[in-house]
Coordinates of C-alpha atoms in Angstrom, one line a residue:
Chain P
M175 CA 17.9 -37.5 55.7
D176 CA 16.6 -40.2 53.2
E177 CA 17.5 -43.1 55.5
L178 CA 15.8 -41.2 58.3
D179 CA 12.6 -40.8 56.3
D180 CA 12.7 -44.6 55.6
L181 CA 12.9 -45.2 59.3
Y182 CA 10.3 -42.8 60.4
Q183 CA 7.7 -43.4 57.7
D184 CA 4.2 -41.9 58.2
I185 CA 2.8 -45.4 59.0
I186 CA 5.4 -45.7 61.9
L187 CA 4.7 -42.2 63.2
S188 CA 1.0 -42.9 63.1
H189 CA 1.3 -46.2 65.0
N190 CA 3.6 -44.4 67.5
K191 CA 1.1 -41.6 68.0
R192 CA -1.9 -43.9 68.3
P193 CA -0.8 -47.4 69.1
R194 CA -3.6 -49.9 68.2
N195 CA -4.7 -52.4 70.8
S196 CA -2.7 -50.7 73.5
G197 CA -3.1 -51.3 77.2
H198 CA -3.9 -54.3 79.4
L199 CA -6.1 -57.2 78.5
D200 CA -8.1 -58.6 81.4
P201 CA -8.6 -61.5 81.6
C202 CA -5.8 -62.9 79.5
S203 CA -4.6 -66.4 79.0
H204 CA -1.0 -65.6 78.0
K205 CA 1.3 -62.7 79.0
A206 CA 5.0 -61.8 78.7
D207 CA 7.2 -58.8 79.3
G208 CA 9.8 -57.6 76.9
F209 CA 12.7 -55.6 78.1
N210 CA 15.7 -54.1 76.4
P211 CA 18.3 -53.6 79.2
L212 CA 20.4 -51.4 76.9
C213 CA 17.9 -48.6 76.6
G214 CA 15.2 -49.4 79.1
D215 CA 12.4 -50.0 76.6
K216 CA 9.7 -52.1 78.3
L217 CA 6.5 -53.7 77.0
T218 CA 4.0 -56.3 77.9
V219 CA 2.1 -58.5 75.4
F220 CA -1.3 -59.9 76.5
L221 CA -3.0 -62.7 74.7
R222 CA -6.4 -64.3 75.0
K223 CA -6.1 -67.6 73.3
P224 CA -8.9 -70.0 74.3
G225 CA -8.0 -72.6 71.6
E226 CA -5.7 -72.7 68.6
S227 CA -6.3 -69.0 67.6
I228 CA -5.5 -65.7 69.2
E229 CA -8.8 -64.2 70.0
E230 CA -7.5 -60.9 71.5
V231 CA -4.1 -59.3 71.8
T232 CA -2.8 -56.1 73.3
C233 CA 0.6 -54.6 73.7
Q234 CA 1.5 -52.0 76.3
T235 CA 4.7 -50.2 75.4
E236 CA 6.9 -47.8 77.2
G237 CA 9.6 -46.9 74.7
C238 CA 10.6 -45.3 71.5
A239 CA 8.6 -44.8 68.3
I240 CA 10.0 -47.9 66.7
S241 CA 9.2 -50.2 69.6
R242 CA 5.7 -48.7 70.0
A243 CA 4.9 -48.9 66.3
S244 CA 6.3 -52.4 66.0
G245 CA 4.2 -53.6 69.0
S246 CA 1.1 -51.9 67.5
I247 CA 1.6 -53.4 64.1
M248 CA 2.2 -56.8 65.7
T249 CA -1.2 -56.7 67.4
T250 CA -3.0 -55.9 64.2
M251 CA -1.3 -58.7 62.4
V252 CA -1.7 -61.6 64.8
K253 CA -5.2 -61.1 66.0
G254 CA -7.4 -64.1 64.8
K255 CA -4.3 -66.1 63.7
T256 CA -3.5 -69.6 64.8
E257 CA -0.3 -70.4 66.6
K258 CA 1.2 -71.9 63.5
E259 CA 0.3 -68.9 61.4
V260 CA 1.9 -66.6 64.0
E261 CA 5.1 -68.6 64.0
E262 CA 5.3 -68.1 60.3
I263 CA 4.8 -64.4 60.7
I264 CA 7.5 -64.2 63.3
T265 CA 9.9 -66.0 61.0
G266 CA 9.1 -63.6 58.3
I267 CA 9.6 -60.5 60.5
K268 CA 13.0 -61.7 61.7
E269 CA 14.0 -62.2 58.0
L270 CA 12.6 -58.8 57.2
L271 CA 14.4 -56.9 60.0
S272 CA 17.7 -58.7 60.4
G273 CA 18.0 -61.3 57.6
E274 CA 21.2 -61.3 55.6
E275 CA 19.4 -61.0 52.3
E276 CA 17.8 -57.6 51.4
P277 CA 14.1 -58.5 51.7
E278 CA 11.6 -58.1 49.0
V279 CA 9.0 -55.7 50.3
D280 CA 5.5 -56.3 49.2
L281 CA 3.2 -53.6 50.6
A282 CA 0.1 -55.3 49.5
K283 CA 1.0 -58.6 51.2
Q284 CA 2.9 -57.3 54.2
G285 CA 0.9 -54.1 54.9
D286 CA 2.1 -51.9 57.7
L287 CA 4.8 -54.5 58.6
A288 CA 6.7 -53.4 55.4
S289 CA 7.1 -50.0 56.9
L290 CA 9.5 -51.4 59.5
V291 CA 12.1 -52.4 56.9
G292 CA 13.8 -49.0 57.2
V293 CA 15.2 -50.1 60.5
R294 CA 17.7 -52.3 58.6
K295 CA 19.8 -49.3 58.0
F296 CA 20.0 -48.6 61.7
P297 CA 21.5 -51.6 63.4
A298 CA 21.3 -50.0 66.8
R299 CA 17.5 -49.9 66.4
V300 CA 16.8 -53.4 65.2
K301 CA 16.2 -54.6 68.7
C302 CA 13.6 -51.9 69.2
A303 CA 11.6 -53.3 66.3
T304 CA 12.0 -57.0 67.3
L305 CA 11.2 -56.6 71.0
A306 CA 7.4 -56.9 70.7
W307 CA 7.8 -60.0 68.5
H308 CA 10.2 -61.7 71.0
A309 CA 7.7 -61.0 73.8
L310 CA 4.9 -62.4 71.6
E311 CA 6.9 -65.6 71.2
S312 CA 7.6 -65.8 74.9
A313 CA 3.9 -65.3 75.7
L314 CA 3.0 -68.1 73.4
H315 CA 5.6 -70.4 74.9
G316 CA 4.6 -69.6 78.4
D317 CA 7.7 -67.7 79.4
A318 CA 7.2 -64.7 81.6
T319 CA 9.9 -62.4 80.3
T320 CA 12.2 -61.9 77.4
T321 CA 15.1 -59.6 77.0
T322 CA 17.0 -58.5 73.9
E323 CA 20.3 -59.6 75.4
Chain M
M208 CA 45.6 -26.6 49.5
L209 CA 46.4 -23.9 52.0
R210 CA 44.1 -24.1 54.9
K211 CA 43.6 -21.5 57.5
P212 CA 44.1 -22.8 61.0
S213 CA 40.7 -23.6 62.4
H214 CA 41.1 -21.2 65.3
Y215 CA 40.5 -18.3 62.9
M216 CA 36.9 -19.5 62.8
E217 CA 36.2 -18.8 66.4
S218 CA 38.9 -16.4 67.4
Q219 CA 36.3 -14.2 69.0
E220 CA 35.4 -17.0 71.5
Q221 CA 38.8 -18.5 72.3
K222 CA 42.4 -18.6 71.2
P223 CA 44.2 -20.6 70.4
D224 CA 41.7 -23.2 69.4
P225 CA 42.2 -26.4 71.3
R226 CA 40.0 -28.3 68.8
S227 CA 43.0 -28.7 66.6
D228 CA 44.6 -30.8 69.4
F229 CA 41.9 -33.5 69.0
P230 CA 42.3 -35.3 65.6
I231 CA 38.8 -37.0 65.9
L232 CA 37.1 -33.6 65.9
R233 CA 38.2 -33.2 62.2
R234 CA 36.2 -36.3 61.1
E235 CA 32.8 -36.5 59.5
V236 CA 29.9 -38.7 60.5
K237 CA 27.2 -39.4 57.9
G238 CA 28.7 -36.8 55.6
K239 CA 28.5 -34.1 58.2
P240 CA 31.2 -32.7 60.6
L241 CA 31.1 -34.6 63.8
V242 CA 29.5 -32.8 66.7
Y243 CA 30.6 -34.7 69.8
L244 CA 28.3 -34.0 72.7
D245 CA 28.7 -37.3 74.6
N246 CA 31.7 -36.3 76.8
A247 CA 30.1 -37.6 80.0
A248 CA 30.3 -41.1 78.4
T249 CA 33.9 -40.6 77.4
T250 CA 36.0 -37.6 76.3
Q251 CA 38.1 -37.5 73.1
K252 CA 41.8 -37.8 73.3
P253 CA 44.3 -35.0 72.4
Q254 CA 47.2 -35.9 70.0
V255 CA 49.7 -35.5 72.9
V256 CA 48.0 -38.4 74.8
I257 CA 47.8 -40.6 71.7
D258 CA 51.5 -39.9 70.9
R259 CA 52.6 -40.6 74.5
V260 CA 50.8 -44.0 74.6
S261 CA 52.0 -44.8 71.1
D262 CA 55.6 -43.7 71.9
F263 CA 55.6 -45.9 75.0
L264 CA 54.5 -48.9 73.1
A265 CA 56.9 -48.2 70.2
N266 CA 60.0 -47.3 72.1
E267 CA 59.8 -47.8 75.8
N268 CA 57.7 -50.9 76.4
A269 CA 58.7 -53.2 79.3
N270 CA 57.1 -54.6 82.4
I271 CA 57.4 -52.7 85.6
H272 CA 58.8 -53.5 89.0
R273 CA 60.5 -56.7 87.9
G274 CA 63.4 -56.2 85.5
V275 CA 66.9 -55.2 86.3
H276 CA 67.3 -54.1 82.7
Y277 CA 67.2 -50.6 81.5
L278 CA 63.8 -50.6 79.8
S279 CA 62.1 -52.0 82.8
M280 CA 63.5 -49.4 85.0
E281 CA 62.6 -46.7 82.6
A282 CA 59.0 -48.0 82.4
T283 CA 58.8 -48.2 86.2
D284 CA 59.9 -44.6 86.4
A285 CA 57.3 -43.5 83.9
Y286 CA 54.6 -45.4 85.7
D287 CA 55.6 -43.9 89.0
R288 CA 55.7 -40.4 87.5
A289 CA 52.1 -40.9 86.3
R290 CA 51.1 -41.8 89.8
A291 CA 52.8 -38.6 91.1
K292 CA 50.9 -36.6 88.5
A293 CA 47.6 -38.1 89.7
A294 CA 48.5 -37.4 93.3
G295 CA 49.2 -33.8 92.4
F296 CA 46.0 -33.5 90.3
L297 CA 43.9 -34.4 93.4
N298 CA 46.3 -32.7 95.9
A299 CA 46.8 -36.0 97.8
A300 CA 49.3 -35.8 100.6
T301 CA 51.5 -38.5 99.1
D302 CA 51.8 -40.7 96.0
R303 CA 51.2 -43.7 98.3
E304 CA 47.6 -42.7 98.5
I305 CA 47.1 -43.2 94.7
V306 CA 46.1 -46.7 93.5
F307 CA 45.8 -47.5 89.8
T308 CA 42.6 -49.4 89.0
R309 CA 40.8 -50.3 85.8
G310 CA 38.5 -47.4 86.3
T311 CA 36.0 -45.8 88.7
T312 CA 33.9 -49.0 88.9
E313 CA 36.8 -51.1 90.0
A314 CA 37.9 -48.5 92.5
I315 CA 34.5 -48.5 94.1
N316 CA 34.4 -52.3 94.1
L317 CA 37.8 -52.3 95.8
V318 CA 36.7 -50.0 98.6
A319 CA 33.4 -51.9 99.0
R320 CA 35.2 -55.2 99.2
S321 CA 38.4 -54.4 101.2
F322 CA 37.3 -51.5 103.3
G323 CA 33.5 -52.0 103.5
A324 CA 32.9 -55.7 103.9
P325 CA 35.2 -56.3 106.9
R326 CA 33.6 -53.5 108.9
I327 CA 30.0 -54.0 108.0
S328 CA 27.8 -56.4 109.7
S329 CA 24.1 -57.3 110.2
G330 CA 21.9 -54.3 111.0
D331 CA 24.5 -51.8 109.7
E332 CA 23.7 -49.2 107.0
I333 CA 25.5 -48.0 103.8
L334 CA 24.3 -44.6 102.8
I335 CA 24.2 -43.6 99.1
S336 CA 22.0 -41.1 97.2
A337 CA 19.2 -41.4 94.7
M338 CA 21.3 -39.9 92.0
E339 CA 24.0 -42.5 91.9
H340 CA 24.9 -44.4 88.7
H341 CA 25.0 -48.2 88.8
A342 CA 28.8 -48.3 89.7
N343 CA 28.1 -46.6 93.0
I344 CA 24.9 -48.7 93.8
V345 CA 25.6 -52.3 92.8
P346 CA 28.9 -52.9 94.6
W347 CA 27.4 -51.6 97.8
Q348 CA 24.2 -53.6 97.3
M349 CA 26.3 -56.7 96.9
I350 CA 28.2 -56.1 100.1
A351 CA 25.0 -55.2 101.9
K352 CA 23.3 -58.4 100.9
E353 CA 26.4 -60.4 102.0
C354 CA 26.7 -58.7 105.3
G355 CA 23.0 -58.4 106.1
A356 CA 23.2 -54.7 106.0
Q357 CA 20.8 -52.1 104.6
L358 CA 21.4 -49.9 101.6
V359 CA 20.0 -46.5 102.6
V360 CA 19.2 -43.9 99.9
A361 CA 19.3 -40.1 100.5
P362 CA 16.5 -38.6 98.4
V363 CA 16.9 -36.1 95.5
T364 CA 14.7 -33.0 95.1
D365 CA 12.8 -32.1 91.9
A366 CA 15.5 -29.8 90.9
G367 CA 18.0 -32.6 91.1
E368 CA 19.8 -31.9 94.3
I369 CA 20.4 -34.2 97.2
D370 CA 18.0 -33.3 100.0
L371 CA 20.6 -32.2 102.6
E372 CA 18.2 -32.2 105.5
A373 CA 17.0 -35.7 104.8
Y374 CA 20.7 -36.7 104.2
G375 CA 21.6 -35.4 107.6
K376 CA 18.8 -37.3 109.3
L377 CA 19.9 -40.6 107.7
L378 CA 23.4 -40.3 109.1
G379 CA 23.6 -42.3 112.4
T380 CA 25.4 -44.8 114.5
R381 CA 24.5 -47.6 112.2
T382 CA 25.9 -45.9 109.1
K383 CA 29.2 -47.5 108.4
I384 CA 30.1 -45.7 105.1
V385 CA 28.7 -43.0 102.9
A386 CA 29.3 -43.2 99.1
L387 CA 28.3 -40.3 97.0
S388 CA 28.7 -38.9 93.5
H389 CA 30.6 -35.6 93.6
V390 CA 28.8 -34.7 90.3
S391 CA 25.8 -36.4 88.8
N392 CA 26.3 -38.0 85.4
V393 CA 22.7 -37.4 84.5
L394 CA 21.7 -34.1 86.1
G395 CA 25.1 -32.4 86.1
T396 CA 24.5 -31.3 89.7
I397 CA 27.6 -30.5 91.7
N398 CA 26.9 -31.9 95.1
P399 CA 28.1 -29.8 98.2
A400 CA 30.6 -32.6 98.8
Q401 CA 32.7 -30.7 101.4
Q402 CA 29.7 -30.0 103.5
M403 CA 28.3 -33.5 103.1
V404 CA 31.7 -35.0 104.1
A405 CA 31.8 -32.7 107.2
M406 CA 28.2 -33.8 108.2
A407 CA 29.3 -37.5 108.0
K408 CA 32.5 -36.8 109.9
E409 CA 30.5 -35.4 112.8
H410 CA 29.3 -39.0 113.2
G411 CA 32.8 -40.4 112.5
I412 CA 31.5 -42.0 109.2
P413 CA 34.0 -42.5 106.4
V414 CA 33.1 -41.1 103.0
L415 CA 33.8 -42.2 99.4
L416 CA 33.3 -39.6 96.7
D417 CA 32.8 -40.9 93.1
G418 CA 34.5 -38.2 91.1
A419 CA 34.1 -39.7 87.6
Q420 CA 32.0 -36.8 86.4
A421 CA 33.6 -34.2 88.6
V422 CA 37.3 -34.2 87.6
P423 CA 36.8 -33.2 84.0
H424 CA 34.8 -30.1 85.1
I425 CA 35.8 -28.8 88.5
R426 CA 38.9 -28.5 90.6
V427 CA 39.2 -31.3 93.1
D428 CA 41.3 -31.2 96.3
V429 CA 40.9 -34.3 98.4
R430 CA 42.4 -32.7 101.4
E431 CA 40.0 -29.7 101.3
L432 CA 37.1 -32.1 100.7
N433 CA 38.4 -34.2 103.6
C434 CA 37.0 -37.4 102.1
D435 CA 38.5 -40.8 102.8
F436 CA 38.3 -42.2 99.3
Y437 CA 38.0 -40.5 95.9
T438 CA 37.7 -42.3 92.5
F439 CA 37.8 -41.3 88.8
S440 CA 38.4 -42.8 85.4
S441 CA 41.1 -41.7 82.9
H442 CA 38.9 -41.9 79.9
K443 CA 36.5 -39.2 81.0
L444 CA 39.5 -37.0 81.5
F445 CA 41.0 -37.0 78.0
G446 CA 43.1 -40.0 78.8
P447 CA 43.0 -43.7 77.7
D448 CA 40.3 -46.1 78.8
G449 CA 41.0 -49.1 81.0
V450 CA 42.7 -47.1 83.8
G451 CA 41.4 -45.2 86.7
I452 CA 42.4 -43.8 90.1
L453 CA 41.5 -44.7 93.6
Y454 CA 42.6 -42.1 96.2
G455 CA 42.6 -43.5 99.7
R456 CA 43.7 -41.9 102.9
E457 CA 47.1 -43.4 103.7
E458 CA 46.2 -44.9 107.1
L459 CA 43.0 -46.4 105.8
L460 CA 44.7 -48.1 102.8
A461 CA 47.4 -49.4 105.1
A462 CA 44.8 -51.2 107.3
M463 CA 43.0 -52.7 104.4
P464 CA 43.4 -56.3 103.1
P465 CA 44.2 -56.9 99.4
Y466 CA 41.4 -56.7 96.9
Q467 CA 42.9 -59.3 94.4
G468 CA 45.9 -61.6 94.8
G469 CA 48.7 -62.1 92.3
G470 CA 52.1 -60.8 91.3
D471 CA 53.4 -57.4 92.2
M472 CA 51.3 -57.1 95.3
I473 CA 53.3 -59.5 97.4
E474 CA 56.5 -59.4 99.5
Q475 CA 57.1 -63.2 99.9
V476 CA 55.1 -66.1 98.7
S477 CA 55.3 -69.7 99.9
F478 CA 52.6 -72.4 99.6
E479 CA 51.9 -71.9 103.3
N480 CA 51.7 -68.2 103.4
T481 CA 52.1 -64.9 101.6
T482 CA 52.9 -61.5 102.9
F483 CA 51.7 -58.4 101.1
R484 CA 53.3 -55.2 100.1
A485 CA 52.3 -51.8 101.5
P486 CA 49.8 -49.6 99.6
P487 CA 49.5 -48.7 96.8
E488 CA 51.2 -51.8 95.3
R489 CA 49.1 -54.1 97.7
F490 CA 46.1 -53.2 95.6
E491 CA 47.7 -53.5 92.1
A492 CA 47.8 -57.3 91.5
G493 CA 49.3 -58.4 88.2
T494 CA 50.8 -56.3 85.4
P495 CA 48.8 -53.1 85.4
N496 CA 47.7 -51.0 82.4
I497 CA 51.1 -49.4 82.1
S498 CA 50.6 -47.5 78.9
G499 CA 47.2 -46.4 80.1
A500 CA 48.6 -45.0 83.3
I501 CA 51.3 -43.1 81.4
G502 CA 48.7 -41.8 79.0
L503 CA 46.7 -40.5 81.9
G504 CA 49.8 -38.7 83.1
A505 CA 50.0 -37.1 79.7
A506 CA 46.3 -36.1 79.9
I507 CA 46.9 -34.4 83.2
D508 CA 49.9 -32.5 81.7
Y509 CA 47.8 -31.5 78.8
M510 CA 45.1 -30.1 81.1
D511 CA 47.7 -28.2 83.0
K512 CA 49.0 -26.7 79.8
I513 CA 45.5 -25.6 78.6
G514 CA 44.8 -24.3 82.1
R515 CA 42.1 -25.8 84.1
E516 CA 40.6 -22.4 85.0
A517 CA 40.3 -21.6 81.3
M518 CA 38.7 -24.9 80.6
H519 CA 36.1 -24.5 83.3
A520 CA 35.3 -20.9 82.2
R521 CA 34.8 -22.1 78.7
E522 CA 32.5 -24.9 79.9
A523 CA 30.4 -22.5 81.9
Q524 CA 30.0 -20.4 78.8
L525 CA 28.8 -23.4 76.8
L526 CA 26.4 -24.5 79.6
A527 CA 24.8 -21.1 79.7
H528 CA 24.5 -21.0 75.9
A529 CA 23.0 -24.5 75.7
T530 CA 20.6 -24.0 78.6
G531 CA 19.3 -20.9 76.8
K532 CA 19.1 -22.5 73.4
L533 CA 17.4 -25.7 74.5
G534 CA 15.1 -23.7 76.8
E535 CA 13.6 -22.1 73.6
I536 CA 12.6 -25.4 72.1
P537 CA 8.8 -26.2 72.5
G538 CA 8.1 -29.2 74.6
L539 CA 11.6 -29.6 75.9
T540 CA 12.2 -30.2 79.6
I541 CA 15.6 -30.0 81.1
R542 CA 16.0 -32.6 83.8
G543 CA 18.3 -31.3 86.5
T544 CA 18.2 -27.5 87.2
A545 CA 20.4 -27.2 90.2
P546 CA 22.2 -23.8 90.4
E547 CA 25.5 -25.6 90.8
K548 CA 25.9 -27.6 87.6
V549 CA 28.6 -28.8 85.3
A550 CA 28.2 -28.7 81.5
V551 CA 25.8 -31.7 81.3
I552 CA 22.2 -31.3 80.2
S553 CA 19.7 -34.1 80.3
F554 CA 16.4 -33.4 78.6
T555 CA 13.2 -34.9 77.3
L556 CA 10.9 -33.8 74.5
E557 CA 7.2 -34.1 74.5
S558 CA 7.2 -35.1 70.9
A559 CA 9.8 -37.9 70.8
H560 CA 11.4 -40.6 72.9
P561 CA 15.1 -40.1 73.7
H562 CA 16.0 -43.0 71.5
D563 CA 14.3 -41.4 68.5
I564 CA 16.0 -38.1 69.4
G565 CA 19.3 -39.9 69.5
T566 CA 18.9 -41.5 66.1
I567 CA 17.8 -38.3 64.4
L568 CA 20.6 -36.3 65.9
D569 CA 23.0 -39.1 64.8
S570 CA 21.9 -38.7 61.3
A571 CA 22.9 -35.1 61.5
G572 CA 26.4 -36.1 62.8
I573 CA 25.5 -35.2 66.4
A574 CA 26.5 -37.7 69.1
I575 CA 24.6 -37.6 72.3
R576 CA 23.6 -40.3 74.8
A577 CA 20.0 -41.5 75.0
G578 CA 18.8 -43.9 77.6
H579 CA 19.0 -44.5 81.3
H580 CA 22.6 -43.5 81.7
C581 CA 23.3 -46.4 84.0
A582 CA 21.1 -44.7 86.6
Q583 CA 17.8 -46.6 86.4
P584 CA 16.7 -45.7 90.0
L585 CA 17.3 -42.0 89.2
M586 CA 15.1 -42.3 86.0
Q587 CA 12.4 -43.7 88.3
R588 CA 12.7 -40.7 90.6
L589 CA 12.5 -38.3 87.7
G590 CA 9.4 -40.3 86.4
V591 CA 10.9 -40.8 82.9
P592 CA 12.0 -44.1 81.3
A593 CA 15.0 -42.4 79.7
T594 CA 16.5 -39.0 78.9
A595 CA 18.6 -37.6 76.1
R596 CA 21.8 -36.1 77.4
A597 CA 24.2 -33.6 75.8
S598 CA 27.4 -33.3 77.7
F599 CA 30.1 -30.8 76.8
A600 CA 33.8 -30.4 76.9
F601 CA 35.9 -27.3 76.6
Y602 CA 36.5 -28.1 72.9
N603 CA 32.9 -27.8 72.0
T604 CA 31.6 -24.6 70.4
T605 CA 28.5 -22.5 70.6
K606 CA 28.0 -23.2 66.9
E607 CA 27.7 -26.9 67.7
I608 CA 25.1 -26.2 70.3
D609 CA 23.2 -24.2 67.7
R610 CA 23.3 -27.2 65.4
L611 CA 21.9 -29.4 68.2
A612 CA 19.1 -26.9 68.8
D613 CA 18.2 -26.7 65.1
T614 CA 18.1 -30.5 64.8
L615 CA 15.9 -30.8 67.9
L616 CA 13.4 -28.4 66.1
E617 CA 13.7 -30.8 63.2
V618 CA 12.7 -33.7 65.5
N619 CA 9.7 -31.7 66.6
R620 CA 8.7 -31.1 63.0
M621 CA 9.1 -34.7 62.1
F622 CA 7.1 -35.9 65.1
D623 CA 4.5 -33.3 64.3
A624 CA 4.7 -31.4 67.6

């Protein structure tokens, strides 16, 4: 069950049990839904971004432990960041989760994000981990919905 | 190495062991013996079906209905024999009531398009139920939108049964067709189809029964059911994928326009006009899935050899064992508790989402389905985003069910329940 332990690390299970910054953000300036038609996972990312930086962010997820944890970790990472910084984080996460090269995991630098790397061994679950990030991108770009298809 | 035949292992439960007929059941997944509990998605194939398809392709392959040469005539005969087997399987009055399709989905689309559309107009109603899978929702919804008709949905009770009283009240002069699952793919509920058909017939309403999940588990007799259309897929019945059956009452099929145009369904073609063949060929445009149809025939023969009564008795035993075992797991809720059920169990755990359950079971070599089961409206009715579903076939064992239960306890431990 080693691979399984990598997937369901304590950090993931903790975020799943108590997602940070969960729920609706009212008022918000940006909002997008993420939907995985394959499994029915649904989430909504809410942003308050009065200027260059994200002042507040929440993610409301109805889905599996991986999608919930990823959404929760996402909110903790992008709060206070500028749009440009967020774009860099998103590029990094895509590389981490589905890049061809085995990523170098630096716990000190990547923090809880590194715990998502276990998903690489479960191709069927990569979309669960990327859903919140796709929705974040859509919210920033002003799109209303994103799907994993 | 000398190996004991595997039926020694379970000789108390059943003999001889039909597991040895299914080569895939000998394989390992993730270093563990495969436990295949996703039979409602598709069943595994016995060696006799694999051999029949392979033998046709290796030694008998030719197109049907068009050659004067020996192979073509032989292939045509084999294809027609498969049709006769399907007719016998459903107890249809004649082979001409059996149309080969790509599967259940195409069969329903065919009926919606060729039977439904011409007789449905603005203000009419199409009656389905809240437990339908997408294949028995979307084709009707498309027709309803085109014709300005209403899609009306008979409600489902908390136990997962169609509310018969409400269903009866929804039948009326505006109802142009009723389309129902014979057995629910999510809940396992066996609907009282004969009674529901009779209720529709009192109003003169034609009925399509979607038998995709019924045929592997219960005996089906279309004349006893008195339905007008019946559909199923070969791949859920130990046969190859890509082929299915539409049963249609002869006089109804005869009055229906073609579904698709092409070769094989025509009598005479000119650029000005084309005349069409009689059913069933009218509905089989182009070269069909010949090897698939022949494989389905072999699957039906195989089921007859095992004995359908014996298969069903075995499944009932597995269902009882699984219901008991899963019922002991803390935080587990079985979704669908109708007294009349086939060996399909949908469930949720308080501790973990169905997807996580699916991944953890997979790591233990256990294949189940997790998700919405192509029945999103039913998930809404049940108030859950998804369920995990274990679905059994006669080749499953009580030991496999015990492994499922043990691993679900593992899920609870992992998620700290």
